[in-house]
Amino acid sequence: MGLHDIDWPNRNATTGALIGEKQYWGKGYGTDAKMILLNYVFNTLNLHTVSSSVIAFNKRSLGYSSHCGYKIDGVCRACIFREGRYWDRVMLSVMKKDWLPIWRKYQKTGSVC
């Protein structure tokens, strides 16, 4: 989990994540880590918007990003070559005002779903 390219004048940044070991996939660790990072980004750093991008075949990443409040901003069509073919890159972002209700639910229940 990382925070990159902080643009202080415009109060935005980019995040990225990787859970490399398959045994840890689907257990909510990515969602938990992203929610904690977004709490820091929005409530400590006081940023306004966080963006990310996901290769279209990565349904897990798209799913947990959506659970954390990210919305699709656009698609870069066939711009990534992986596994012998071209894939779309999905561009996402979340704004503090949209994320806050999700954070409140997460604090109460420990889940964003």
CSV table of N, CA and C in Angstrom, one decimal:
chain,number,residue,atom,x,y,z
A,1,MET,N,0.9,-1.2,0.0
A,1,MET,CA,0.0,0.0,0.0
A,1,MET,C,0.9,1.2,0.0
A,2,GLY,N,0.6,2.1,-0.9
A,2,GLY,CA,1.5,3.3,-1.0
A,2,GLY,C,0.7,4.6,-1.4
A,3,LEU,N,1.3,5.7,-1.0
A,3,LEU,CA,0.8,7.0,-1.4
A,3,LEU,C,1.9,7.7,-2.2
A,4,HIS,N,1.5,8.2,-3.4
A,4,HIS,CA,2.5,8.7,-4.3
A,4,HIS,C,2.0,10.0,-4.9
A,5,ASP,N,3.0,10.7,-5.5
A,5,ASP,CA,2.7,11.9,-6.3
A,5,ASP,C,1.7,12.9,-5.5
A,6,ILE,N,2.1,13.2,-4.3
A,6,ILE,CA,1.3,14.2,-3.6
A,6,ILE,C,1.4,15.6,-4.2
A,7,ASP,N,0.3,16.2,-4.6
A,7,ASP,CA,0.2,17.5,-5.2
A,7,ASP,C,-0.4,18.4,-4.1
A,8,TRP,N,0.5,19.0,-3.3
A,8,TRP,CA,0.0,19.9,-2.2
A,8,TRP,C,-0.8,21.0,-2.7
A,9,PRO,N,-0.4,21.8,-3.7
A,9,PRO,CA,-1.3,22.9,-4.1
A,9,PRO,C,-2.7,22.6,-4.4
A,10,ASN,N,-2.9,21.4,-5.0
A,10,ASN,CA,-4.2,20.9,-5.4
A,10,ASN,C,-4.8,19.9,-4.5
A,11,ARG,N,-4.0,19.6,-3.4
A,11,ARG,CA,-4.5,18.6,-2.4
A,11,ARG,C,-5.0,17.3,-3.0
A,12,ASN,N,-4.2,16.7,-3.8
A,12,ASN,CA,-4.5,15.4,-4.3
A,12,ASN,C,-3.3,14.5,-4.3
A,13,ALA,N,-3.5,13.2,-4.5
A,13,ALA,CA,-2.4,12.2,-4.5
A,13,ALA,C,-2.9,11.0,-5.2
A,14,THR,N,-2.0,10.0,-5.4
A,14,THR,CA,-2.2,8.8,-6.0
A,14,THR,C,-1.9,7.6,-5.0
A,15,THR,N,-2.7,6.6,-5.0
A,15,THR,CA,-2.4,5.4,-4.2
A,15,THR,C,-2.2,4.2,-5.1
A,16,GLY,N,-1.5,3.2,-4.5
A,16,GLY,CA,-1.3,2.0,-5.2
A,16,GLY,C,-1.2,0.9,-4.1
A,17,ALA,N,-1.6,-0.4,-4.6
A,17,ALA,CA,-1.6,-1.5,-3.6
A,17,ALA,C,-1.2,-2.8,-4.3
A,18,LEU,N,-0.6,-3.7,-3.5
A,18,LEU,CA,-0.3,-5.0,-4.0
A,18,LEU,C,-0.3,-6.0,-2.8
A,19,ILE,N,-1.1,-7.0,-3.0
A,19,ILE,CA,-1.1,-8.1,-2.0
A,19,ILE,C,-0.6,-9.3,-2.9
A,20,GLY,N,0.7,-9.6,-2.7
A,20,GLY,CA,1.4,-10.5,-3.6
A,20,GLY,C,1.0,-12.0,-3.3
A,21,GLU,N,0.9,-12.4,-2.1
A,21,GLU,CA,0.6,-13.8,-1.7
A,21,GLU,C,-0.8,-14.1,-1.9
A,22,LYS,N,-1.2,-15.1,-2.8
A,22,LYS,CA,-2.6,-15.5,-3.0
A,22,LYS,C,-3.3,-15.9,-1.8
A,23,GLN,N,-2.6,-16.5,-0.8
A,23,GLN,CA,-3.2,-17.0,0.4
A,23,GLN,C,-3.9,-15.9,1.2
A,24,TYR,N,-3.5,-14.6,0.9
A,24,TYR,CA,-4.0,-13.5,1.7
A,24,TYR,C,-5.1,-12.7,0.9
A,25,TRP,N,-5.4,-13.2,-0.4
A,25,TRP,CA,-6.4,-12.5,-1.2
A,25,TRP,C,-7.8,-12.8,-0.6
A,26,GLY,N,-8.7,-11.9,-0.8
A,26,GLY,CA,-10.1,-12.2,-0.5
A,26,GLY,C,-10.4,-12.2,1.0
A,27,LYS,N,-9.5,-11.7,1.8
A,27,LYS,CA,-9.7,-11.7,3.3
A,27,LYS,C,-10.0,-10.4,3.9
A,28,GLY,N,-10.1,-9.4,3.0
A,28,GLY,CA,-10.4,-8.0,3.5
A,28,GLY,C,-9.1,-7.2,3.9
A,29,TYR,N,-7.9,-7.8,3.7
A,29,TYR,CA,-6.7,-7.0,4.1
A,29,TYR,C,-6.5,-5.8,3.3
A,30,GLY,N,-6.8,-5.9,2.0
A,30,GLY,CA,-6.6,-4.8,1.1
A,30,GLY,C,-7.6,-3.6,1.4
A,31,THR,N,-8.8,-4.0,1.7
A,31,THR,CA,-9.8,-3.0,2.1
A,31,THR,C,-9.4,-2.3,3.4
A,32,ASP,N,-9.0,-3.1,4.4
A,32,ASP,CA,-8.6,-2.5,5.7
A,32,ASP,C,-7.5,-1.6,5.5
A,33,ALA,N,-6.4,-2.0,4.7
A,33,ALA,CA,-5.3,-1.2,4.5
A,33,ALA,C,-5.6,0.1,3.8
A,34,LYS,N,-6.5,0.0,2.8
A,34,LYS,CA,-6.9,1.2,2.0
A,34,LYS,C,-7.6,2.1,2.9
A,35,MET,N,-8.6,1.6,3.7
A,35,MET,CA,-9.4,2.5,4.5
A,35,MET,C,-8.5,3.2,5.5
A,36,ILE,N,-7.5,2.5,6.1
A,36,ILE,CA,-6.6,3.2,7.0
A,36,ILE,C,-5.7,4.2,6.3
A,37,LEU,N,-5.3,3.9,5.1
A,37,LEU,CA,-4.5,4.9,4.4
A,37,LEU,C,-5.3,6.1,4.0
A,38,LEU,N,-6.6,5.9,3.6
A,38,LEU,CA,-7.4,7.0,3.2
A,38,LEU,C,-7.8,7.8,4.4
A,39,ASN,N,-7.9,7.2,5.6
A,39,ASN,CA,-8.1,8.0,6.8
A,39,ASN,C,-7.0,9.0,7.1
A,40,TYR,N,-5.8,8.5,6.9
A,40,TYR,CA,-4.6,9.3,7.1
A,40,TYR,C,-4.5,10.4,6.0
A,41,VAL,N,-4.8,10.0,4.8
A,41,VAL,CA,-4.8,11.0,3.6
A,41,VAL,C,-5.8,12.1,3.8
A,42,PHE,N,-7.0,11.8,4.2
A,42,PHE,CA,-8.1,12.8,4.3
A,42,PHE,C,-8.1,13.5,5.6
A,43,ASN,N,-7.9,12.8,6.7
A,43,ASN,CA,-8.0,13.4,8.0
A,43,ASN,C,-6.7,13.9,8.6
A,44,THR,N,-5.6,13.5,8.2
A,44,THR,CA,-4.3,14.0,8.7
A,44,THR,C,-3.7,14.9,7.7
A,45,LEU,N,-3.5,14.5,6.5
A,45,LEU,CA,-2.9,15.3,5.4
A,45,LEU,C,-3.9,16.3,4.9
A,46,ASN,N,-5.2,16.1,5.1
A,46,ASN,CA,-6.2,17.0,4.6
A,46,ASN,C,-6.2,17.1,3.1
A,47,LEU,N,-6.0,16.0,2.4
A,47,LEU,CA,-6.1,16.1,0.9
A,47,LEU,C,-7.6,16.0,0.5
A,48,HIS,N,-7.8,16.4,-0.7
A,48,HIS,CA,-9.2,16.5,-1.2
A,48,HIS,C,-9.6,15.3,-2.1
A,49,THR,N,-8.7,14.8,-2.9
A,49,THR,CA,-9.0,13.7,-3.8
A,49,THR,C,-7.8,12.8,-3.9
A,50,VAL,N,-8.1,11.5,-4.0
A,50,VAL,CA,-7.1,10.4,-4.2
A,50,VAL,C,-7.4,9.7,-5.5
A,51,SER,N,-6.4,9.4,-6.3
A,51,SER,CA,-6.7,8.7,-7.5
A,51,SER,C,-5.9,7.4,-7.6
A,52,SER,N,-6.3,6.5,-8.4
A,52,SER,CA,-5.6,5.2,-8.6
A,52,SER,C,-5.9,4.7,-10.0
A,53,SER,N,-5.3,3.7,-10.4
A,53,SER,CA,-5.6,3.0,-11.7
A,53,SER,C,-5.5,1.5,-11.5
A,54,VAL,N,-6.3,0.8,-12.2
A,54,VAL,CA,-6.3,-0.7,-12.1
A,54,VAL,C,-6.4,-1.3,-13.5
A,55,ILE,N,-5.7,-2.4,-13.7
A,55,ILE,CA,-5.8,-3.1,-15.0
A,55,ILE,C,-7.2,-3.8,-15.0
A,56,ALA,N,-7.9,-3.7,-16.1
A,56,ALA,CA,-9.3,-4.1,-16.1
A,56,ALA,C,-9.5,-5.5,-15.7
A,57,PHE,N,-8.6,-6.4,-15.9
A,57,PHE,CA,-8.8,-7.8,-15.5
A,57,PHE,C,-8.7,-8.1,-14.0
A,58,ASN,N,-8.3,-7.1,-13.2
A,58,ASN,CA,-8.1,-7.2,-11.8
A,58,ASN,C,-9.4,-6.9,-11.1
A,59,LYS,N,-10.4,-7.8,-11.1
A,59,LYS,CA,-11.7,-7.6,-10.6
A,59,LYS,C,-11.7,-7.4,-9.1
A,60,ARG,N,-10.7,-8.1,-8.4
A,60,ARG,CA,-10.7,-7.9,-6.9
A,60,ARG,C,-10.3,-6.5,-6.6
A,61,SER,N,-9.3,-5.9,-7.3
A,61,SER,CA,-8.9,-4.6,-7.0
A,61,SER,C,-10.0,-3.6,-7.3
A,62,LEU,N,-10.6,-3.8,-8.4
A,62,LEU,CA,-11.8,-2.9,-8.8
A,62,LEU,C,-12.9,-3.0,-7.7
A,63,GLY,N,-13.1,-4.2,-7.2
A,63,GLY,CA,-14.2,-4.4,-6.2
A,63,GLY,C,-13.8,-3.7,-4.9
A,64,TYR,N,-12.6,-3.9,-4.4
A,64,TYR,CA,-12.3,-3.3,-3.1
A,64,TYR,C,-12.2,-1.8,-3.2
A,65,SER,N,-11.7,-1.3,-4.4
A,65,SER,CA,-11.7,0.1,-4.6
A,65,SER,C,-13.1,0.8,-4.6
A,66,SER,N,-14.0,0.1,-5.2
A,66,SER,CA,-15.4,0.5,-5.1
A,66,SER,C,-15.9,0.5,-3.7
A,67,HIS,N,-15.7,-0.5,-3.0
A,67,HIS,CA,-16.1,-0.6,-1.6
A,67,HIS,C,-15.5,0.6,-0.7
A,68,CYS,N,-14.3,1.0,-1.1
A,68,CYS,CA,-13.7,2.1,-0.4
A,68,CYS,C,-14.1,3.5,-0.9
A,69,GLY,N,-15.0,3.5,-1.8
A,69,GLY,CA,-15.6,4.8,-2.3
A,69,GLY,C,-15.0,5.3,-3.6
A,70,TYR,N,-14.1,4.6,-4.2
A,70,TYR,CA,-13.6,5.1,-5.5
A,70,TYR,C,-14.6,5.0,-6.6
A,71,LYS,N,-14.6,5.9,-7.5
A,71,LYS,CA,-15.5,5.9,-8.7
A,71,LYS,C,-14.7,5.9,-9.9
A,72,ILE,N,-15.2,5.4,-11.0
A,72,ILE,CA,-14.5,5.3,-12.3
A,72,ILE,C,-14.5,6.7,-12.9
A,73,ASP,N,-13.4,7.2,-13.2
A,73,ASP,CA,-13.2,8.5,-13.9
A,73,ASP,C,-13.1,8.3,-15.4
A,74,GLY,N,-12.5,7.2,-15.8
A,74,GLY,CA,-12.3,7.0,-17.2
A,74,GLY,C,-11.6,5.7,-17.5
A,75,VAL,N,-11.3,5.4,-18.8
A,75,VAL,CA,-10.7,4.2,-19.2
A,75,VAL,C,-9.6,4.5,-20.3
A,76,CYS,N,-8.4,4.1,-20.1
A,76,CYS,CA,-7.4,4.2,-21.1
A,76,CYS,C,-7.5,2.8,-21.9
A,77,ARG,N,-8.0,2.8,-23.1
A,77,ARG,CA,-8.3,1.6,-23.8
A,77,ARG,C,-7.0,0.9,-24.3
A,78,ALA,N,-6.9,-0.3,-24.0
A,78,ALA,CA,-5.9,-1.2,-24.6
A,78,ALA,C,-4.5,-0.6,-24.4
A,79,CYS,N,-4.2,-0.1,-23.2
A,79,CYS,CA,-2.9,0.7,-23.1
A,79,CYS,C,-1.9,-0.1,-22.2
A,80,ILE,N,-2.3,-1.3,-21.8
A,80,ILE,CA,-1.3,-2.1,-21.0
A,80,ILE,C,-1.2,-3.5,-21.6
A,81,PHE,N,0.0,-4.0,-21.9
A,81,PHE,CA,0.2,-5.3,-22.4
A,81,PHE,C,0.6,-6.3,-21.3
A,82,ARG,N,-0.2,-7.2,-21.1
A,82,ARG,CA,0.0,-8.3,-20.0
A,82,ARG,C,-0.6,-9.6,-20.5
A,83,GLU,N,0.1,-10.7,-20.1
A,83,GLU,CA,-0.5,-12.0,-20.4
A,83,GLU,C,-0.8,-12.2,-21.9
A,84,GLY,N,0.1,-11.6,-22.8
A,84,GLY,CA,0.0,-11.8,-24.2
A,84,GLY,C,-1.1,-11.0,-24.9
A,85,ARG,N,-1.7,-10.0,-24.2
A,85,ARG,CA,-2.7,-9.2,-24.9
A,85,ARG,C,-2.7,-7.8,-24.3
A,86,TYR,N,-3.5,-6.9,-24.9
A,86,TYR,CA,-3.7,-5.6,-24.4
A,86,TYR,C,-4.9,-5.5,-23.5
A,87,TRP,N,-4.8,-4.7,-22.5
A,87,TRP,CA,-5.9,-4.6,-21.5
A,87,TRP,C,-6.1,-3.1,-21.3
A,88,ASP,N,-7.4,-2.8,-20.9
A,88,ASP,CA,-7.7,-1.4,-20.5
A,88,ASP,C,-7.2,-1.1,-19.1
A,89,ARG,N,-6.9,0.1,-18.9
A,89,ARG,CA,-6.5,0.6,-17.5
A,89,ARG,C,-7.7,1.5,-17.1
A,90,VAL,N,-8.3,1.2,-15.9
A,90,VAL,CA,-9.4,1.9,-15.4
A,90,VAL,C,-8.9,2.9,-14.4
A,91,MET,N,-9.2,4.2,-14.6
A,91,MET,CA,-8.8,5.3,-13.8
A,91,MET,C,-9.9,5.6,-12.8
A,92,LEU,N,-9.5,5.7,-11.5
A,92,LEU,CA,-10.5,5.8,-10.4
A,92,LEU,C,-10.1,7.0,-9.5
A,93,SER,N,-11.0,7.5,-8.8
A,93,SER,CA,-10.7,8.5,-7.8
A,93,SER,C,-11.8,8.5,-6.7
A,94,VAL,N,-11.4,9.0,-5.5
A,94,VAL,CA,-12.3,9.2,-4.4
A,94,VAL,C,-12.1,10.5,-3.8
A,95,MET,N,-13.2,11.2,-3.5
A,95,MET,CA,-13.1,12.5,-2.8
A,95,MET,C,-13.4,12.4,-1.4
A,96,LYS,N,-12.8,13.2,-0.5
A,96,LYS,CA,-13.1,13.2,0.9
A,96,LYS,C,-14.5,13.2,1.2
A,97,LYS,N,-15.3,14.0,0.6
A,97,LYS,CA,-16.7,14.2,0.9
A,97,LYS,C,-17.5,12.9,0.6
A,98,ASP,N,-17.1,12.1,-0.4
A,98,ASP,CA,-17.8,10.9,-0.7
A,98,ASP,C,-17.3,9.7,0.2
A,99,TRP,N,-16.1,9.8,0.7
A,99,TRP,CA,-15.5,8.8,1.5
A,99,TRP,C,-15.9,8.8,2.9
A,100,LEU,N,-16.2,10.0,3.5
A,100,LEU,CA,-16.5,10.2,4.9
A,100,LEU,C,-17.6,9.3,5.4
A,101,PRO,N,-18.8,9.2,4.7
A,101,PRO,CA,-19.8,8.3,5.1
A,101,PRO,C,-19.4,6.8,5.2
A,102,ILE,N,-18.5,6.4,4.2
A,102,ILE,CA,-18.0,5.0,4.2
A,102,ILE,C,-17.1,4.8,5.4
A,103,TRP,N,-16.3,5.8,5.7
A,103,TRP,CA,-15.4,5.7,6.9
A,103,TRP,C,-16.2,5.6,8.2
A,104,ARG,N,-17.3,6.4,8.3
A,104,ARG,CA,-18.1,6.3,9.5
A,104,ARG,C,-18.7,4.9,9.7
A,105,LYS,N,-19.2,4.3,8.6
A,105,LYS,CA,-19.7,2.9,8.6
A,105,LYS,C,-18.6,2.0,9.0
A,106,TYR,N,-17.4,2.1,8.4
A,106,TYR,CA,-16.3,1.2,8.7
A,106,TYR,C,-15.9,1.3,10.2
A,107,GLN,N,-15.9,2.5,10.7
A,107,GLN,CA,-15.6,2.7,12.1
A,107,GLN,C,-16.5,1.9,13.0
A,108,LYS,N,-17.8,1.9,12.7
A,108,LYS,CA,-18.9,1.3,13.5
A,108,LYS,C,-18.9,-0.2,13.4
A,109,THR,N,-18.7,-0.7,12.1
A,109,THR,CA,-19.0,-2.1,11.8
A,109,THR,C,-17.7,-2.9,11.5
A,110,GLY,N,-16.6,-2.2,11.2
A,110,GLY,CA,-15.4,-2.9,10.7
A,110,GLY,C,-15.5,-3.4,9.3
A,111,SER,N,-16.5,-2.9,8.6
A,111,SER,CA,-16.7,-3.4,7.2
A,111,SER,C,-17.3,-2.2,6.4
A,112,VAL,N,-17.0,-2.3,5.1
A,112,VAL,CA,-17.5,-1.2,4.2
A,112,VAL,C,-18.6,-1.8,3.4
A,113,CYS,N,-18.9,-3.1,3.5
A,113,CYS,CA,-19.9,-3.8,2.7
A,113,CYS,C,-21.2,-3.8,3.4
